[in-house]
CSV table of C-alpha atoms in Angstrom, one decimal:
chain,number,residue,atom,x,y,z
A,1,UNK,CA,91.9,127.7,111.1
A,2,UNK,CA,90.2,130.3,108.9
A,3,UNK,CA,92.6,130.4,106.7
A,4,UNK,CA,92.0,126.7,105.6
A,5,UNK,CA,88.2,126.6,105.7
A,6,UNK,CA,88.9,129.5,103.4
A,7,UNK,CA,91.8,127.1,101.1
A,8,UNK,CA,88.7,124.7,100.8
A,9,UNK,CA,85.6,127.1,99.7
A,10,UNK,CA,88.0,128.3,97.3
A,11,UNK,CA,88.3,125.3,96.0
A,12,UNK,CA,84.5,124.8,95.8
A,13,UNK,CA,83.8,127.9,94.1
A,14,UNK,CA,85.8,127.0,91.5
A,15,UNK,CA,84.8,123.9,91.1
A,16,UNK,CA,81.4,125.4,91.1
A,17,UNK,CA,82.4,128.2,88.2
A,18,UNK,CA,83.4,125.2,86.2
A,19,UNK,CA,80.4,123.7,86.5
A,20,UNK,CA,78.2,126.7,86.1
A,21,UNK,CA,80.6,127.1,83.0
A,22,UNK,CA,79.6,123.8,81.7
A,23,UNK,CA,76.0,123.7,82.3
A,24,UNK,CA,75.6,127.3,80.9
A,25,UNK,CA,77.2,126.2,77.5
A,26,UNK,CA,80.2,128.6,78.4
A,27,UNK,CA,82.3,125.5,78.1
A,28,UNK,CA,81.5,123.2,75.6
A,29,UNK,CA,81.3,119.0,75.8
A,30,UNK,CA,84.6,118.8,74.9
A,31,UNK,CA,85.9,121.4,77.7
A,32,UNK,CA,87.2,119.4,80.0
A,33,UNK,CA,88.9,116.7,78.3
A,34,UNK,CA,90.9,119.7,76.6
A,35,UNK,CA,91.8,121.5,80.0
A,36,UNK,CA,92.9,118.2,81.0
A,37,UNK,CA,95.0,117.4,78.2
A,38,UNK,CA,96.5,121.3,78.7
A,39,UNK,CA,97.2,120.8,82.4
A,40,UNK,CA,98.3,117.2,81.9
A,41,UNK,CA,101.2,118.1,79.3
A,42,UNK,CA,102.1,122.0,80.0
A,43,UNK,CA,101.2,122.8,83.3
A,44,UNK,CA,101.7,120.4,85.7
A,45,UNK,CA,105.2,119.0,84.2
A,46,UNK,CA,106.2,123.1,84.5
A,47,UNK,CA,105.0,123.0,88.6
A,48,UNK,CA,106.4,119.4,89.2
A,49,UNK,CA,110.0,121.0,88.0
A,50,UNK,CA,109.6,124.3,89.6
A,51,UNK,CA,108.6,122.7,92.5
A,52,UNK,CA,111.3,119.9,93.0
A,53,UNK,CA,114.1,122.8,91.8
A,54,UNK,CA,113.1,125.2,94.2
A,55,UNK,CA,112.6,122.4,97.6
A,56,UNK,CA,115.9,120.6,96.8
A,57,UNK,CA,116.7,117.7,97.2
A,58,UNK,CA,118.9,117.6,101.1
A,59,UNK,CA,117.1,117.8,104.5
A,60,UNK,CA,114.1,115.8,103.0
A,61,UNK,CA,115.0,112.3,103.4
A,62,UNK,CA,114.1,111.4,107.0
A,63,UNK,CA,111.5,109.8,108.6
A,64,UNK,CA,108.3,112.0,107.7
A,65,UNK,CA,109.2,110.9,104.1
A,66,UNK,CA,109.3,107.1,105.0
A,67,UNK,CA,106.1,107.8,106.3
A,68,UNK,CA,104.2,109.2,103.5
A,69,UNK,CA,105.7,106.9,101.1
A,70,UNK,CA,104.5,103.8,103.4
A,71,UNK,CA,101.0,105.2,104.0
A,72,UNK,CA,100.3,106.5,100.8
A,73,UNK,CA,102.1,102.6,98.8
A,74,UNK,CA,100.2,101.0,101.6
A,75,UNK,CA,96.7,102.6,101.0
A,76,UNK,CA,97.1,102.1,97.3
A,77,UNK,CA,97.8,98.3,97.8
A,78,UNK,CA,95.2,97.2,100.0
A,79,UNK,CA,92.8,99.1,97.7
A,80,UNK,CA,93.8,97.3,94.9
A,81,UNK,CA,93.8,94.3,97.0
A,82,UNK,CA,90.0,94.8,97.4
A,83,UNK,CA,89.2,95.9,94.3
A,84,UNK,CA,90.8,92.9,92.6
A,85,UNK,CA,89.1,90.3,95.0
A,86,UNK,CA,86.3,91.7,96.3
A,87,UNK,CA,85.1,95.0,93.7
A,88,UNK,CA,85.8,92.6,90.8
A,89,UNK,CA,86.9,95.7,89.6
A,90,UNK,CA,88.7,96.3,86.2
A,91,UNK,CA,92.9,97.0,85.6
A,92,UNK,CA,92.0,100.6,85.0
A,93,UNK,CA,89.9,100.5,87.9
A,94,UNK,CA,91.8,99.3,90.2
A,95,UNK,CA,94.9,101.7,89.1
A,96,UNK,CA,92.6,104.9,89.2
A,97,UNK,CA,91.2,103.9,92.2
A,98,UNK,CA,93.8,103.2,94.1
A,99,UNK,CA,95.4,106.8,92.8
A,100,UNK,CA,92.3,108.6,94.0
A,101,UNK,CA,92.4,106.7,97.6
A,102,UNK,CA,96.3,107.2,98.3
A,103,UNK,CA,97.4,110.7,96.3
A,104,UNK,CA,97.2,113.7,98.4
A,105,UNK,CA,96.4,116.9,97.9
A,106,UNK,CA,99.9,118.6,99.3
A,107,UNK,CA,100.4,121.6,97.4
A,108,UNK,CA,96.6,123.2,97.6
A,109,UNK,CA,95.5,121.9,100.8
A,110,UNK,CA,98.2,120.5,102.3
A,111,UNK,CA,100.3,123.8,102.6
A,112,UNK,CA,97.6,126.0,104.1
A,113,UNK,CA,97.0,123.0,106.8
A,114,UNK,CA,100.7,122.7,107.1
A,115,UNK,CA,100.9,126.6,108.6
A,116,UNK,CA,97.9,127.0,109.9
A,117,UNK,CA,96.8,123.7,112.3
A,118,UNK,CA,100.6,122.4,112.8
A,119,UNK,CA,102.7,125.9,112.5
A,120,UNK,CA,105.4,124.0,110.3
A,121,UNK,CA,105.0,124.7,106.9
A,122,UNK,CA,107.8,121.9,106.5
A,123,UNK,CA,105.5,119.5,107.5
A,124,UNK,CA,104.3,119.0,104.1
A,125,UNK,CA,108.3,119.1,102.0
A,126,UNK,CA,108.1,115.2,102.4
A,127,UNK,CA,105.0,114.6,100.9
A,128,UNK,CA,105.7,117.1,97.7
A,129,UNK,CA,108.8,115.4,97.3
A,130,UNK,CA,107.5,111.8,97.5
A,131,UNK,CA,104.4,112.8,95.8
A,132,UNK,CA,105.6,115.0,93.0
A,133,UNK,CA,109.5,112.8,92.7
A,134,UNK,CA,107.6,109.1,92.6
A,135,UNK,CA,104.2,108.4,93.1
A,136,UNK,CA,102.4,111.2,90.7
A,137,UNK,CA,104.4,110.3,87.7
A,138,UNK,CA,104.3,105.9,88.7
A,139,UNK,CA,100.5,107.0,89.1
A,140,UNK,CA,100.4,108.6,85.4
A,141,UNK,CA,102.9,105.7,83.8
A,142,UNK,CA,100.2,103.7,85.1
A,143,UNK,CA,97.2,105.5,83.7
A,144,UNK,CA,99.1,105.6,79.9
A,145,UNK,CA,99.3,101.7,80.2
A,146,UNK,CA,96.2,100.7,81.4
A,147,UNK,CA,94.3,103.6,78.8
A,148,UNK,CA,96.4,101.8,75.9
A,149,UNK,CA,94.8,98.3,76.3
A,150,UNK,CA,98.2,96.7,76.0
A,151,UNK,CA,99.5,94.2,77.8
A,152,UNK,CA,102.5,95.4,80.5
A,153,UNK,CA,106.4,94.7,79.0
A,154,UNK,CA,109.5,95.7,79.7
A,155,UNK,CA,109.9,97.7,76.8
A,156,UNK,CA,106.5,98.8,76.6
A,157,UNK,CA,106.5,100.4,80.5
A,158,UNK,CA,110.1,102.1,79.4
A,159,UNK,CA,108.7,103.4,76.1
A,160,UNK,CA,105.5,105.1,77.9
A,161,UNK,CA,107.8,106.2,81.1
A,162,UNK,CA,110.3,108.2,78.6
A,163,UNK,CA,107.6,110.2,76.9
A,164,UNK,CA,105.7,110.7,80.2
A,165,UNK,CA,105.7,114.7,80.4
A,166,UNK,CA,105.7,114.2,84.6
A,167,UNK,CA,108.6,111.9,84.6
A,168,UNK,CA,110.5,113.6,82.3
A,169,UNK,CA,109.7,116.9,84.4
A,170,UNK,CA,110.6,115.2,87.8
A,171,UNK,CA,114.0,113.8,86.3
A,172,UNK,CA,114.9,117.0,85.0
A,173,UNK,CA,113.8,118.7,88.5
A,174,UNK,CA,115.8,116.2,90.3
A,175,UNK,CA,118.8,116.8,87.9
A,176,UNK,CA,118.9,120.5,88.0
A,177,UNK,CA,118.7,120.1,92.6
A,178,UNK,CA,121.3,118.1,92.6
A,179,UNK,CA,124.0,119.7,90.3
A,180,UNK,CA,123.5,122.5,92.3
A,181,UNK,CA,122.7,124.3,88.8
A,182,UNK,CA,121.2,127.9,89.0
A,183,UNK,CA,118.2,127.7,87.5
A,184,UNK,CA,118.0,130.8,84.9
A,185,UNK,CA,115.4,133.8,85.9
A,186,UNK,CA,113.6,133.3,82.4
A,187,UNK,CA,113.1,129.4,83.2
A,188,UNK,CA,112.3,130.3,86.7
A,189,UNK,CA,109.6,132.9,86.1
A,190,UNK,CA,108.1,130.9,82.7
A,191,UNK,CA,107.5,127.6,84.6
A,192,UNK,CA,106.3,129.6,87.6
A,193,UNK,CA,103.7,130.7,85.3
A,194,UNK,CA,102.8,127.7,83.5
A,195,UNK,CA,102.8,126.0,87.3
A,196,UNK,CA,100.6,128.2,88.4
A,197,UNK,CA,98.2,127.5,85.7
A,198,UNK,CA,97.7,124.0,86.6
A,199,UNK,CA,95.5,124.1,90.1
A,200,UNK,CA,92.5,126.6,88.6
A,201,UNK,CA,93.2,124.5,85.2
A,202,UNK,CA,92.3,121.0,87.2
A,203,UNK,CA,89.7,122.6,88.7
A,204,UNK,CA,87.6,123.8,86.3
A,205,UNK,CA,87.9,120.9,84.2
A,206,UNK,CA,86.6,118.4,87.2
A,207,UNK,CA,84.1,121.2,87.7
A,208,UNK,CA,83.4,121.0,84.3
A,209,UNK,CA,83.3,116.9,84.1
A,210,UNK,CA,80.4,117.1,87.0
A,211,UNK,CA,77.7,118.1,84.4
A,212,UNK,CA,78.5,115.0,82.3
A,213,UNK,CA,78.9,112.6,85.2
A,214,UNK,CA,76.3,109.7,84.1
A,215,UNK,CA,78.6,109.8,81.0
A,216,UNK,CA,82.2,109.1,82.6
A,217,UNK,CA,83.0,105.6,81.5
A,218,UNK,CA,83.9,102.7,83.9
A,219,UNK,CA,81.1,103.0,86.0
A,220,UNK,CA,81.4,100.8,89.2
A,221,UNK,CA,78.6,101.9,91.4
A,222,UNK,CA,79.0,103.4,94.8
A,223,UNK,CA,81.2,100.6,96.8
A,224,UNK,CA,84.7,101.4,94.6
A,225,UNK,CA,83.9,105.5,95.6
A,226,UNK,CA,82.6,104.3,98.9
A,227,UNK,CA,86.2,102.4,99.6
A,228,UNK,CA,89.0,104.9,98.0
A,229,UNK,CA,87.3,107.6,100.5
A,230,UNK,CA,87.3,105.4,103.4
A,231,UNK,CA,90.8,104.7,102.3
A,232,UNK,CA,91.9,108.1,102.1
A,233,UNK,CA,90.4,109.7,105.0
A,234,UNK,CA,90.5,106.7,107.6
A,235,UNK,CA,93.1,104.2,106.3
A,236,UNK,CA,96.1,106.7,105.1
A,237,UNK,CA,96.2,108.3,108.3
A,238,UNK,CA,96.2,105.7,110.4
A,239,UNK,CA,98.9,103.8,108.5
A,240,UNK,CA,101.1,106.9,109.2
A,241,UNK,CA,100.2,107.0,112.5
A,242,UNK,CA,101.2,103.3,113.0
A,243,UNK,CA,104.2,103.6,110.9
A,244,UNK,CA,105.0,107.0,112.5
A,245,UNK,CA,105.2,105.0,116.2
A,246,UNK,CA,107.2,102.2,115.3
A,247,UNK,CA,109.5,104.6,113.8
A,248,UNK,CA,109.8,106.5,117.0
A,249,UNK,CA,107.8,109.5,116.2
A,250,UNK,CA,105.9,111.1,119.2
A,251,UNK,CA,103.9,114.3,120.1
A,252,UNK,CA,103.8,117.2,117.6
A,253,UNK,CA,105.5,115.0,114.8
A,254,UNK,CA,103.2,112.3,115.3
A,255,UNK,CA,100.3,114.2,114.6
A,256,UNK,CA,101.9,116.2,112.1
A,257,UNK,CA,101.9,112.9,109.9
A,258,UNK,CA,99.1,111.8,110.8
A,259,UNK,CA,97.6,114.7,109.5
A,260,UNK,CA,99.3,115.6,106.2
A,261,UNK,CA,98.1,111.4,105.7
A,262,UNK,CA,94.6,112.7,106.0
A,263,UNK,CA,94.5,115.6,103.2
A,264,UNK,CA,92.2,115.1,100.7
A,265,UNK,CA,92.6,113.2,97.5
A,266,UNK,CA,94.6,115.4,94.5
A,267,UNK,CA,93.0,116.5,91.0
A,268,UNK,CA,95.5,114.5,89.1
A,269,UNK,CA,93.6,111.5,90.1
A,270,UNK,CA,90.9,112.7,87.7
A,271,UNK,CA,93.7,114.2,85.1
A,272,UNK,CA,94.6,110.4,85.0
A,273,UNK,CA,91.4,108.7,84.9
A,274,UNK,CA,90.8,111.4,82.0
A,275,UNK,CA,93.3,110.3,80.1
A,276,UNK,CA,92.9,106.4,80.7
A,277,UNK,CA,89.3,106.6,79.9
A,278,UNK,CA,89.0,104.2,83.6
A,279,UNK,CA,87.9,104.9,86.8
A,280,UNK,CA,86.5,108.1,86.1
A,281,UNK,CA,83.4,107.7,88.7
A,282,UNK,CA,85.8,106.5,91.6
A,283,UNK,CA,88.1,109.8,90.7
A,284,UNK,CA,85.3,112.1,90.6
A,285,UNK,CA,83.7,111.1,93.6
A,286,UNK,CA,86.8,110.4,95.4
A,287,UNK,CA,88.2,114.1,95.2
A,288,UNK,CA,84.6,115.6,95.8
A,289,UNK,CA,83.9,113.8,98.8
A,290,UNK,CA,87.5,114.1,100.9
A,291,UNK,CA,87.6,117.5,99.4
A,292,UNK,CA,85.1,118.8,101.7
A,293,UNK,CA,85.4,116.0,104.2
A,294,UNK,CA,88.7,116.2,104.9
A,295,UNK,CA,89.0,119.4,107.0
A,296,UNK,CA,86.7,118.2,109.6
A,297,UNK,CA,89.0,114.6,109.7
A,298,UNK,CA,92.1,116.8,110.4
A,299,UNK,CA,90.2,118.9,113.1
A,300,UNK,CA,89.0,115.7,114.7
A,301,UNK,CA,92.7,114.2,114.5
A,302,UNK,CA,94.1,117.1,116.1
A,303,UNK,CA,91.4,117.4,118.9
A,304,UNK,CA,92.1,113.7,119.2
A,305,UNK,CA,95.7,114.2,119.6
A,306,UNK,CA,95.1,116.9,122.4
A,307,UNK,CA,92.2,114.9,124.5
A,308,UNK,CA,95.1,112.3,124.7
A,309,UNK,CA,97.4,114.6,125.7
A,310,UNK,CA,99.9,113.6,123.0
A,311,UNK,CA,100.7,117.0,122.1
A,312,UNK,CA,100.7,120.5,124.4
């Protein structure tokens, strides 16, 4: 349990040193739209291939997959379902939104939680590979066609998804698994490096966007934040619960989707909002909030879990 209280004040400090960064002129105005734009083409494409190559592609397509694909799609819906009737809220919005509510945060919180709370550091595979194979790249296709101000075509989606730096990564990823190519030690280590760039990269940027919040364009008040964090935190994980039940999950893997459901939101939801110039306010707050409130969610899931007595 140390271990991930520790996982998520690292994360706050630097969050915090971007900030401090910012405010202190370290940075300049233009800071974190460039970090973005760095991370956004170089580093994450290089992690989203590294990681698909190195978890494969076999002995991930099960049930805990079906489950984070329905809870995360179903969160993402209903949000937009709200936002669209309800919010009033605009197409970039909506999309941005419902990113921030339904993308989780597998690889930085998720793995820590993974070892630490469930002792399975499998636990989390399903959601890197649904995550990082489909709904990161959908949510960044997205972004690009909502931040272009053009109306959705067939050949207007397939031009932005073949110059989309994550899809083209996760294709590649996926091709390389399942060859069965080797994947040379020079393109191992290089992307390992450029991966590893992109969590400190995302955070210091979003650290860095907090100074200049009152600027971040579509500004849609506290009830669009108020209901991607509600969706994140309550809704996701108890879709997966449901889901989980009904596709005869019980004890220890029960919870252990249930939990990985409740991790907190992912950066890219603000490298996207970045980029589409929409949503920006629902990103920010979004990851802020369920990054620190999300590790007293999985606690109370798991305590809930054992007071049941669905788990040993």
């Amino acid at each position: 349990m140390a271990s991930i209280v520790w996982s998520v004040l690292s994360i706050a400090l630097i969050i915090g040193v971007g900030w401090v960064a910012r405010l202190g002129g370290a940075l300049g105005p233009e800071a974190a739209g460039t970090l973005a734009s760095a991370t956004y083409w170089v580093a994450s494409p290089a992690m989203l291939f590294h990681a698909i190559v190195s978890t494969g592609t076999s002995g991930v397509f099960g049930v805990p997959l079906a489950v984070a694909a329905a809870s995360g799609v179903g969160t993402a819906l209903l949000f937009a379902l709200v936002g669209r009737f309800f919010l009033r809220l605009t197409r970039g919005e909506i999309a941005l939104g419902a990113m921030a509510s339904s993308l989780n945060n597998g690889a930085y919180i998720g793995i820590p939680i993974a070892v630490y709370v469930l002792n399975d550091a499998s636990a989390v595979v399903p959601i890197l590979v649904f995550q990082l194979g489909f709904f990161t790249p959908m949510f960044f296709v997205l972004a690009d066609l909502v931040g272009s101000g053009q109306r959705p075509s067939i050949v207007g989606i397939a031009r932005v998804v073949a110059r989309n730096p994550m899809v083209i990564a996760a294709v590649c990823g996926f091709l390389f698994s399942a060859v069965g190519w080797p994947m040379p030690t020079l393109l191992d280590v290089s992307t390992s490096m450029l991966g590893a760039a992109a969590p400190p990269m995302i955070l210091l940027s979003f650290g860095a966007s907090l100074v200049d919040r009152r600027s971040a364009s579509g500004d849609s008040g506290i009830a669009a934040t108020a209901c991607a964090i509600v969706g994140k935190l309550a809704l996701q994980p108890a879709i997966a619960c449901g889901v989980g039940m009904l596709l005869g999950l019980t004890g220890p893997a029960l919870m252990s989707v249930t939990i990985m459901a409740a991790l907190p939101s992912a950066q890219n939801a603000y490298i996207a909002a970045t980029r589409a110039k929409a949503g920006e306010r629902i990103a920010q707050g979004t990851v802020l909030v369920t990054t620190f409130a999300s590790l007293p969610v999985v606690v109370g899931i798991a305590a809930l879990f054992h007071a049941l007595g669905l788990v040993g």
